[in-house]
mmCIF file of N, CA and C in Angstrom:
data_model
loop_
_atom_site.group_PDB
_atom_site.id
_atom_site.type_symbol
_atom_site.label_atom_id
_atom_site.label_comp_id
_atom_site.label_asym_id
_atom_site.label_seq_id
_atom_site.Cartn_x
_atom_site.Cartn_y
_atom_site.Cartn_z
ATOM 1 N N GLN U 117 60.591 133.595 107.125
ATOM 2 C CA GLN U 117 60.097 132.354 107.950
ATOM 3 C C GLN U 117 60.604 131.157 107.358
ATOM 4 N N LEU U 118 60.489 131.119 105.979
ATOM 5 C CA LEU U 118 60.955 129.943 105.165
ATOM 6 C C LEU U 118 61.997 130.533 104.084
ATOM 7 N N GLN U 119 63.070 129.707 104.073
ATOM 8 C CA GLN U 119 64.227 130.175 103.208
ATOM 9 C C GLN U 119 64.537 128.915 102.389
ATOM 10 N N ALA U 120 64.277 129.140 101.024
ATOM 11 C CA ALA U 120 64.524 128.174 100.215
ATOM 12 C C ALA U 120 65.900 128.262 99.419
ATOM 13 N N SER U 121 66.418 127.089 98.958
ATOM 14 C CA SER U 121 67.790 127.082 98.496
ATOM 15 C C SER U 121 67.927 125.839 97.509
ATOM 16 N N GLY U 122 69.011 125.712 96.759
ATOM 17 C CA GLY U 122 69.203 124.526 95.982
ATOM 18 C C GLY U 122 69.035 124.596 94.325
ATOM 19 N N GLY U 123 68.407 125.657 94.078
ATOM 20 C CA GLY U 123 67.963 125.691 92.632
ATOM 21 C C GLY U 123 69.450 126.063 91.779
ATOM 22 N N GLY U 124 69.238 125.979 90.521
ATOM 23 C CA GLY U 124 70.254 126.156 89.610
ATOM 24 C C GLY U 124 70.097 125.746 88.244
ATOM 25 N N LEU U 125 71.319 125.857 87.282
ATOM 26 C CA LEU U 125 71.197 125.362 86.009
ATOM 27 C C LEU U 125 71.717 123.977 85.932
ATOM 28 N N VAL U 126 70.658 123.076 85.301
ATOM 29 C CA VAL U 126 70.994 121.622 85.342
ATOM 30 C C VAL U 126 70.756 121.117 83.779
ATOM 31 N N GLN U 127 71.571 120.245 83.311
ATOM 32 C CA GLN U 127 71.156 119.717 81.889
ATOM 33 C C GLN U 127 70.168 118.822 82.067
ATOM 34 N N PRO U 128 69.293 118.484 80.945
ATOM 35 C CA PRO U 128 68.394 117.384 80.915
ATOM 36 C C PRO U 128 68.881 116.303 81.440
ATOM 37 N N GLY U 129 68.086 115.375 82.294
ATOM 38 C CA GLY U 129 68.594 114.189 82.776
ATOM 39 C C GLY U 129 69.208 114.490 84.113
ATOM 40 N N GLY U 130 69.578 115.658 84.495
ATOM 41 C CA GLY U 130 70.328 115.750 85.880
ATOM 42 C C GLY U 130 69.438 115.849 87.108
ATOM 43 N N SER U 131 70.107 116.222 88.185
ATOM 44 C CA SER U 131 69.374 116.153 89.448
ATOM 45 C C SER U 131 69.767 117.403 90.369
ATOM 46 N N LEU U 132 68.910 117.827 91.293
ATOM 47 C CA LEU U 132 69.183 118.845 92.072
ATOM 48 C C LEU U 132 68.669 118.296 93.491
ATOM 49 N N ARG U 133 68.891 119.055 94.808
ATOM 50 C CA ARG U 133 68.176 118.717 95.810
ATOM 51 C C ARG U 133 67.889 120.101 96.465
ATOM 52 N N LEU U 134 66.600 120.543 96.526
ATOM 53 C CA LEU U 134 65.997 121.688 96.859
ATOM 54 C C LEU U 134 65.919 121.535 98.565
ATOM 55 N N SER U 135 66.198 122.712 99.135
ATOM 56 C CA SER U 135 66.021 122.555 100.596
ATOM 57 C C SER U 135 65.216 123.816 100.984
ATOM 58 N N CYS U 136 64.447 123.801 102.084
ATOM 59 C CA CYS U 136 63.895 125.017 102.681
ATOM 60 C C CYS U 136 63.671 124.769 104.054
ATOM 61 N N ALA U 137 64.109 125.686 104.689
ATOM 62 C CA ALA U 137 64.263 125.531 106.258
ATOM 63 C C ALA U 137 63.287 126.650 106.918
ATOM 64 N N ALA U 138 62.501 126.276 107.957
ATOM 65 C CA ALA U 138 61.866 127.417 108.536
ATOM 66 C C ALA U 138 62.511 127.914 109.736
ATOM 67 N N SER U 139 62.228 129.093 110.117
ATOM 68 C CA SER U 139 62.843 129.801 111.193
ATOM 69 C C SER U 139 62.075 130.620 112.012
ATOM 70 N N GLY U 140 62.493 131.211 112.946
ATOM 71 C CA GLY U 140 61.643 131.963 113.784
ATOM 72 C C GLY U 140 61.000 131.320 114.970
ATOM 73 N N SER U 141 59.840 131.843 115.482
ATOM 74 C CA SER U 141 58.993 131.257 116.466
ATOM 75 C C SER U 141 58.189 130.048 115.910
ATOM 76 N N ILE U 142 58.557 128.791 116.332
ATOM 77 C CA ILE U 142 58.010 127.734 115.714
ATOM 78 C C ILE U 142 57.512 126.584 116.892
ATOM 79 N N PHE U 143 56.264 126.410 116.949
ATOM 80 C CA PHE U 143 55.889 125.461 117.894
ATOM 81 C C PHE U 143 55.624 124.046 117.391
ATOM 82 N N SER U 144 55.051 123.941 116.236
ATOM 83 C CA SER U 144 54.842 122.785 115.354
ATOM 84 C C SER U 144 54.530 123.155 113.907
ATOM 85 N N ILE U 145 54.843 122.234 113.034
ATOM 86 C CA ILE U 145 54.656 122.530 111.638
ATOM 87 C C ILE U 145 53.744 121.431 110.949
ATOM 88 N N GLY U 146 52.642 121.731 110.471
ATOM 89 C CA GLY U 146 51.756 120.633 109.741
ATOM 90 C C GLY U 146 52.339 120.361 108.377
ATOM 91 N N ASP U 147 51.496 120.420 107.326
ATOM 92 C CA ASP U 147 51.874 120.132 105.905
ATOM 93 C C ASP U 147 53.063 120.986 105.437
ATOM 94 N N MET U 148 53.792 120.461 104.714
ATOM 95 C CA MET U 148 54.845 121.158 104.002
ATOM 96 C C MET U 148 54.879 120.598 102.530
ATOM 97 N N ALA U 149 55.264 121.659 101.631
ATOM 98 C CA ALA U 149 54.910 121.327 100.321
ATOM 99 C C ALA U 149 55.925 122.232 99.505
ATOM 100 N N TRP U 150 56.124 121.739 98.180
ATOM 101 C CA TRP U 150 56.834 122.402 97.076
ATOM 102 C C TRP U 150 55.723 122.767 95.997
ATOM 103 N N TYR U 151 55.668 123.841 95.689
ATOM 104 C CA TYR U 151 55.000 124.411 94.357
ATOM 105 C C TYR U 151 55.904 124.856 93.373
ATOM 106 N N ARG U 152 55.554 124.950 92.184
ATOM 107 C CA ARG U 152 56.523 125.563 91.089
ATOM 108 C C ARG U 152 55.625 126.503 90.218
ATOM 109 N N GLN U 153 56.172 127.453 89.747
ATOM 110 C CA GLN U 153 55.586 128.402 88.771
ATOM 111 C C GLN U 153 56.417 128.408 87.548
ATOM 112 N N ALA U 154 56.022 128.168 86.383
ATOM 113 C CA ALA U 154 57.024 128.242 85.179
ATOM 114 C C ALA U 154 56.430 129.657 84.373
ATOM 115 N N PRO U 155 57.217 130.166 83.544
ATOM 116 C CA PRO U 155 57.022 131.420 82.923
ATOM 117 C C PRO U 155 55.566 131.351 82.314
ATOM 118 N N GLY U 156 54.840 132.320 82.490
ATOM 119 C CA GLY U 156 53.427 132.300 81.873
ATOM 120 C C GLY U 156 52.508 131.394 82.340
ATOM 121 N N LYS U 157 52.873 130.573 83.344
ATOM 122 C CA LYS U 157 51.973 129.547 83.889
ATOM 123 C C LYS U 157 51.634 129.975 85.414
ATOM 124 N N GLN U 158 50.354 129.250 85.733
ATOM 125 C CA GLN U 158 50.051 129.400 87.259
ATOM 126 C C GLN U 158 50.983 128.451 88.110
ATOM 127 N N ARG U 159 50.968 129.007 89.165
ATOM 128 C CA ARG U 159 51.637 128.098 90.313
ATOM 129 C C ARG U 159 51.102 126.841 90.632
ATOM 130 N N GLU U 160 51.796 125.711 90.590
ATOM 131 C CA GLU U 160 51.052 124.394 90.807
ATOM 132 C C GLU U 160 51.713 123.572 91.851
ATOM 133 N N LEU U 161 50.827 122.739 92.526
ATOM 134 C CA LEU U 161 51.444 122.009 93.453
ATOM 135 C C LEU U 161 52.419 120.782 92.985
ATOM 136 N N VAL U 162 53.572 120.572 93.324
ATOM 137 C CA VAL U 162 54.498 119.787 92.880
ATOM 138 C C VAL U 162 54.517 118.426 93.756
ATOM 139 N N ALA U 163 54.547 118.772 95.210
ATOM 140 C CA ALA U 163 54.492 117.574 96.033
ATOM 141 C C ALA U 163 54.091 118.074 97.567
ATOM 142 N N ILE U 164 53.481 117.261 98.210
ATOM 143 C CA ILE U 164 53.324 117.575 99.521
ATOM 144 C C ILE U 164 53.580 116.515 100.605
ATOM 145 N N ILE U 165 53.970 116.849 101.826
ATOM 146 C CA ILE U 165 54.373 116.020 102.838
ATOM 147 C C ILE U 165 53.686 116.274 104.128
ATOM 148 N N ARG U 166 52.828 115.428 104.737
ATOM 149 C CA ARG U 166 52.015 115.717 105.700
ATOM 150 C C ARG U 166 52.891 115.651 107.172
ATOM 151 N N SER U 167 52.520 115.895 108.383
ATOM 152 C CA SER U 167 53.077 115.812 109.513
ATOM 153 C C SER U 167 53.483 114.483 109.907
ATOM 154 N N GLY U 168 52.348 113.509 109.367
ATOM 155 C CA GLY U 168 52.762 112.264 109.677
ATOM 156 C C GLY U 168 53.459 111.567 108.831
ATOM 157 N N GLY U 169 53.881 112.102 107.496
ATOM 158 C CA GLY U 169 54.917 111.744 106.664
ATOM 159 C C GLY U 169 54.353 111.250 105.371
ATOM 160 N N SER U 170 52.990 111.125 105.151
ATOM 161 C CA SER U 170 52.446 110.593 104.015
ATOM 162 C C SER U 170 52.762 111.891 102.966
ATOM 163 N N THR U 171 52.826 111.265 101.571
ATOM 164 C CA THR U 171 53.163 112.113 100.676
ATOM 165 C C THR U 171 52.165 112.262 99.377
ATOM 166 N N ASN U 172 52.310 113.094 98.722
ATOM 167 C CA ASN U 172 51.227 113.154 97.487
ATOM 168 C C ASN U 172 52.137 113.897 96.395
ATOM 169 N N TYR U 173 52.069 113.476 95.188
ATOM 170 C CA TYR U 173 52.790 114.229 94.106
ATOM 171 C C TYR U 173 51.999 114.424 92.775
ATOM 172 N N ALA U 174 52.302 115.519 92.162
ATOM 173 C CA ALA U 174 51.811 115.840 90.805
ATOM 174 C C ALA U 174 52.059 114.710 89.884
ATOM 175 N N ASP U 175 51.209 114.071 88.999
ATOM 176 C CA ASP U 175 51.411 113.324 88.203
ATOM 177 C C ASP U 175 52.639 113.502 87.380
ATOM 178 N N SER U 176 52.899 114.742 87.081
ATOM 179 C CA SER U 176 54.014 114.973 86.078
ATOM 180 C C SER U 176 55.276 114.787 86.750
ATOM 181 N N VAL U 177 55.431 114.680 88.024
ATOM 182 C CA VAL U 177 56.676 114.467 88.614
ATOM 183 C C VAL U 177 56.911 112.929 89.567
ATOM 184 N N LYS U 178 55.704 112.322 89.345
ATOM 185 C CA LYS U 178 55.847 110.941 90.252
ATOM 186 C C LYS U 178 57.015 109.982 89.590
ATOM 187 N N ALA U 179 57.727 109.473 90.543
ATOM 188 C CA ALA U 179 58.866 108.583 90.164
ATOM 189 C C ALA U 179 60.116 109.353 89.848
ATOM 190 N N ARG U 180 59.965 110.628 89.725
ATOM 191 C CA ARG U 180 61.169 111.389 89.515
ATOM 192 C C ARG U 180 61.588 112.455 90.536
ATOM 193 N N PHE U 181 60.631 112.836 91.328
ATOM 194 C CA PHE U 181 60.900 113.774 92.556
ATOM 195 C C PHE U 181 60.501 113.163 93.784
ATOM 196 N N THR U 182 61.298 113.203 94.841
ATOM 197 C CA THR U 182 60.936 112.900 96.196
ATOM 198 C C THR U 182 60.998 113.869 97.200
ATOM 199 N N ILE U 183 59.909 113.991 97.997
ATOM 200 C CA ILE U 183 59.863 114.979 98.959
ATOM 201 C C ILE U 183 60.017 114.513 100.291
ATOM 202 N N SER U 184 60.795 115.082 101.162
ATOM 203 C CA SER U 184 61.123 114.489 102.507
ATOM 204 C C SER U 184 61.279 115.781 103.567
ATOM 205 N N ARG U 185 61.250 115.381 104.845
ATOM 206 C CA ARG U 185 61.239 116.416 105.864
ATOM 207 C C ARG U 185 61.988 116.039 106.778
ATOM 208 N N ASP U 186 62.571 116.745 107.648
ATOM 209 C CA ASP U 186 63.428 116.623 108.817
ATOM 210 C C ASP U 186 62.948 117.622 109.948
ATOM 211 N N ASN U 187 61.940 116.955 110.689
ATOM 212 C CA ASN U 187 61.365 117.787 111.796
ATOM 213 C C ASN U 187 62.167 118.303 112.832
ATOM 214 N N ALA U 188 63.301 117.692 113.070
ATOM 215 C CA ALA U 188 64.335 118.382 114.139
ATOM 216 C C ALA U 188 65.038 119.444 113.587
ATOM 217 N N LYS U 189 65.103 119.527 112.206
ATOM 218 C CA LYS U 189 65.560 120.892 111.638
ATOM 219 C C LYS U 189 64.666 121.817 111.060
ATOM 220 N N ASN U 190 63.287 121.527 110.979
ATOM 221 C CA ASN U 190 62.148 122.264 110.618
ATOM 222 C C ASN U 190 62.294 122.316 109.220
ATOM 223 N N SER U 191 62.613 121.417 108.450
ATOM 224 C CA SER U 191 63.078 121.744 107.185
ATOM 225 C C SER U 191 62.259 120.540 106.136
ATOM 226 N N VAL U 192 62.291 121.178 104.915
ATOM 227 C CA VAL U 192 61.598 120.127 103.861
ATOM 228 C C VAL U 192 62.395 120.095 102.699
ATOM 229 N N TYR U 193 62.544 118.973 102.004
ATOM 230 C CA TYR U 193 63.586 119.038 100.840
ATOM 231 C C TYR U 193 62.965 118.400 99.659
ATOM 232 N N LEU U 194 63.493 118.574 98.379
ATOM 233 C CA LEU U 194 62.779 118.158 97.355
ATOM 234 C C LEU U 194 63.934 117.654 96.325
ATOM 235 N N GLN U 195 64.120 116.171 96.320
ATOM 236 C CA GLN U 195 65.079 115.733 95.356
ATOM 237 C C GLN U 195 64.386 115.585 94.060
ATOM 238 N N VAL U 196 65.059 116.211 93.041
ATOM 239 C CA VAL U 196 64.689 116.192 91.826
ATOM 240 C C VAL U 196 65.496 115.423 90.902
ATOM 241 N N ASN U 197 65.082 114.536 90.143
ATOM 242 C CA ASN U 197 66.006 113.623 89.341
ATOM 243 C C ASN U 197 65.195 113.694 87.913
ATOM 244 N N SER U 198 66.022 113.107 86.908
ATOM 245 C CA SER U 198 65.588 113.061 85.730
ATOM 246 C C SER U 198 64.977 114.295 85.094
ATOM 247 N N LEU U 199 65.620 115.329 85.443
ATOM 248 C CA LEU U 199 64.955 116.642 84.969
ATOM 249 C C LEU U 199 64.711 116.819 83.556
ATOM 250 N N LYS U 200 63.669 117.489 83.176
ATOM 251 C CA LYS U 200 63.316 117.893 81.746
ATOM 252 C C LYS U 200 63.092 119.222 81.584
ATOM 253 N N ALA U 201 63.080 119.585 80.433
ATOM 254 C CA ALA U 201 62.971 121.211 80.080
ATOM 255 C C ALA U 201 61.821 121.852 80.835
ATOM 256 N N GLU U 202 60.740 121.061 80.863
ATOM 257 C CA GLU U 202 59.468 121.334 81.241
ATOM 258 C C GLU U 202 59.450 121.453 82.757
ATOM 259 N N ASP U 203 60.506 121.145 83.369
ATOM 260 C CA ASP U 203 60.565 121.190 84.815
ATOM 261 C C ASP U 203 61.080 122.612 85.250
ATOM 262 N N THR U 204 61.492 123.265 84.164
ATOM 263 C CA THR U 204 61.998 124.721 84.440
ATOM 264 C C THR U 204 61.112 125.714 85.042
ATOM 265 N N ALA U 205 61.317 126.226 86.229
ATOM 266 C CA ALA U 205 60.342 126.940 87.001
ATOM 267 C C ALA U 205 61.047 127.490 88.069
ATOM 268 N N VAL U 206 60.313 128.411 88.821
ATOM 269 C CA VAL U 206 60.687 128.807 90.273
ATOM 270 C C VAL U 206 60.023 127.901 91.246
ATOM 271 N N TYR U 207 60.703 127.281 92.008
ATOM 272 C CA TYR U 207 60.282 126.565 93.015
ATOM 273 C C TYR U 207 59.907 127.211 94.448
ATOM 274 N N TYR U 208 58.781 126.874 94.837
ATOM 275 C CA TYR U 208 58.516 127.758 96.254
ATOM 276 C C TYR U 208 58.093 126.574 97.312
ATOM 277 N N CYS U 209 58.752 126.877 98.504
ATOM 278 C CA CYS U 209 58.343 125.888 99.392
ATOM 279 C C CYS U 209 57.074 126.570 100.325
ATOM 280 N N ASN U 210 56.321 125.831 100.942
ATOM 281 C CA ASN U 210 55.178 126.207 101.609
ATOM 282 C C ASN U 210 54.952 125.539 102.759
ATOM 283 N N ALA U 211 54.532 126.010 104.025
ATOM 284 C CA ALA U 211 54.402 125.252 105.140
ATOM 285 C C ALA U 211 53.308 125.972 106.091
ATOM 286 N N ASP U 212 52.609 125.059 106.705
ATOM 287 C CA ASP U 212 51.636 125.297 107.716
ATOM 288 C C ASP U 212 52.339 125.434 109.109
ATOM 289 N N ILE U 213 52.729 126.505 109.618
ATOM 290 C CA ILE U 213 53.396 126.764 110.984
ATOM 291 C C ILE U 213 52.511 127.307 112.156
ATOM 292 N N ARG U 214 52.595 126.613 113.094
ATOM 293 C CA ARG U 214 52.021 127.120 114.468
ATOM 294 C C ARG U 214 53.075 127.595 115.211
ATOM 295 N N ASN U 215 52.919 128.889 115.343
ATOM 296 C CA ASN U 215 54.164 129.722 116.138
ATOM 297 C C ASN U 215 54.296 129.627 117.458
ATOM 298 N N VAL U 216 53.043 129.452 118.111
ATOM 299 C CA VAL U 216 52.901 129.433 119.581
ATOM 300 C C VAL U 216 51.874 128.307 119.824
ATOM 301 N N ALA U 217 51.932 127.691 121.074
ATOM 302 C CA ALA U 217 51.092 126.560 121.264
ATOM 303 C C ALA U 217 49.386 126.851 121.305
ATOM 304 N N TRP U 218 49.181 128.209 121.773
ATOM 305 C CA TRP U 218 47.729 128.630 121.685
ATOM 306 C C TRP U 218 47.139 129.269 120.379
ATOM 307 N N THR U 219 47.852 129.139 119.205
ATOM 308 C CA THR U 219 47.179 129.658 118.178
ATOM 309 C C THR U 219 47.154 128.577 117.100
ATOM 310 N N GLY U 220 46.319 128.727 116.203
ATOM 311 C CA GLY U 220 46.242 127.856 114.878
ATOM 312 C C GLY U 220 47.500 128.048 113.966
ATOM 313 N N TYR U 221 47.325 127.167 112.901
ATOM 314 C CA TYR U 221 48.432 127.139 111.847
ATOM 315 C C TYR U 221 48.211 128.224 110.889
ATOM 316 N N THR U 222 49.341 128.987 110.697
ATOM 317 C CA THR U 222 49.460 130.088 109.492
ATOM 318 C C THR U 222 50.369 129.462 108.346
ATOM 319 N N ASN U 223 49.778 129.837 107.225
ATOM 320 C CA ASN U 223 50.515 129.381 106.118
ATOM 321 C C ASN U 223 51.492 130.171 105.633
ATOM 322 N N TYR U 224 52.642 129.829 105.172
ATOM 323 C CA TYR U 224 53.764 130.670 104.891
ATOM 324 C C TYR U 224 54.413 130.140 103.555
ATOM 325 N N TRP U 225 55.089 131.079 102.862
ATOM 326 C CA TRP U 225 55.544 130.605 101.655
ATOM 327 C C TRP U 225 57.095 131.138 101.689
ATOM 328 N N GLY U 226 58.009 130.446 101.073
ATOM 329 C CA GLY U 226 59.453 130.655 100.826
ATOM 330 C C GLY U 226 59.479 131.666 99.713
ATOM 331 N N GLN U 227 60.803 132.253 99.569
ATOM 332 C CA GLN U 227 60.821 133.164 98.499
ATOM 333 C C GLN U 227 61.180 132.570 97.026
ATOM 334 N N GLY U 228 61.269 131.416 96.933
ATOM 335 C CA GLY U 228 61.490 130.697 95.626
ATOM 336 C C GLY U 228 63.011 130.540 95.346
ATOM 337 N N THR U 229 62.961 129.520 94.490
ATOM 338 C CA THR U 229 64.536 129.217 94.064
ATOM 339 C C THR U 229 64.308 128.648 92.612
ATOM 340 N N LEU U 230 65.196 129.163 91.759
ATOM 341 C CA LEU U 230 64.916 128.966 90.266
ATOM 342 C C LEU U 230 65.814 127.796 89.771
ATOM 343 N N VAL U 231 64.851 126.883 89.208
ATOM 344 C CA VAL U 231 65.578 125.643 88.659
ATOM 345 C C VAL U 231 65.352 125.734 87.104
ATOM 346 N N THR U 232 66.518 125.774 86.423
ATOM 347 C CA THR U 232 66.693 125.701 84.863
ATOM 348 C C THR U 232 67.209 124.423 84.346
ATOM 349 N N VAL U 233 66.509 123.876 83.487
ATOM 350 C CA VAL U 233 66.788 122.778 82.866
ATOM 351 C C VAL U 233 67.177 122.926 81.348
ATOM 352 N N SER U 234 68.537 123.075 80.965
ATOM 353 C CA SER U 234 68.799 123.404 79.616
ATOM 354 C C SER U 234 70.136 122.820 79.233
ATOM 355 N N SER U 235 70.058 122.529 78.040
ATOM 356 C CA SER U 235 71.406 121.970 77.568
ATOM 357 C C SER U 235 72.504 123.057 77.147
#
């Protein structure tokens, strides 16, 4: 239901744009978010964007990462700039999706895309 892409190997200080598209039966999408999980660490929230467009970021990525969404494309993006070695992780997209009008929201996870920051 969620397909993430855009990860890769990048040097410190570099940038990437992560993308995540929802597919299937979609009536509406609520909150969309990016999480990450570094080796040996718990998964953590990186950024969230609500249906109304408001955003919140983890302190560690503020001013470097920007989350956005395109409701017409059922997609969420994460622009990651000024990357540091500690940003190395698998990045997962997450979204609350209402599949049909008469149901509530179901939370979905994407498959993850690996971002490696290394010289």
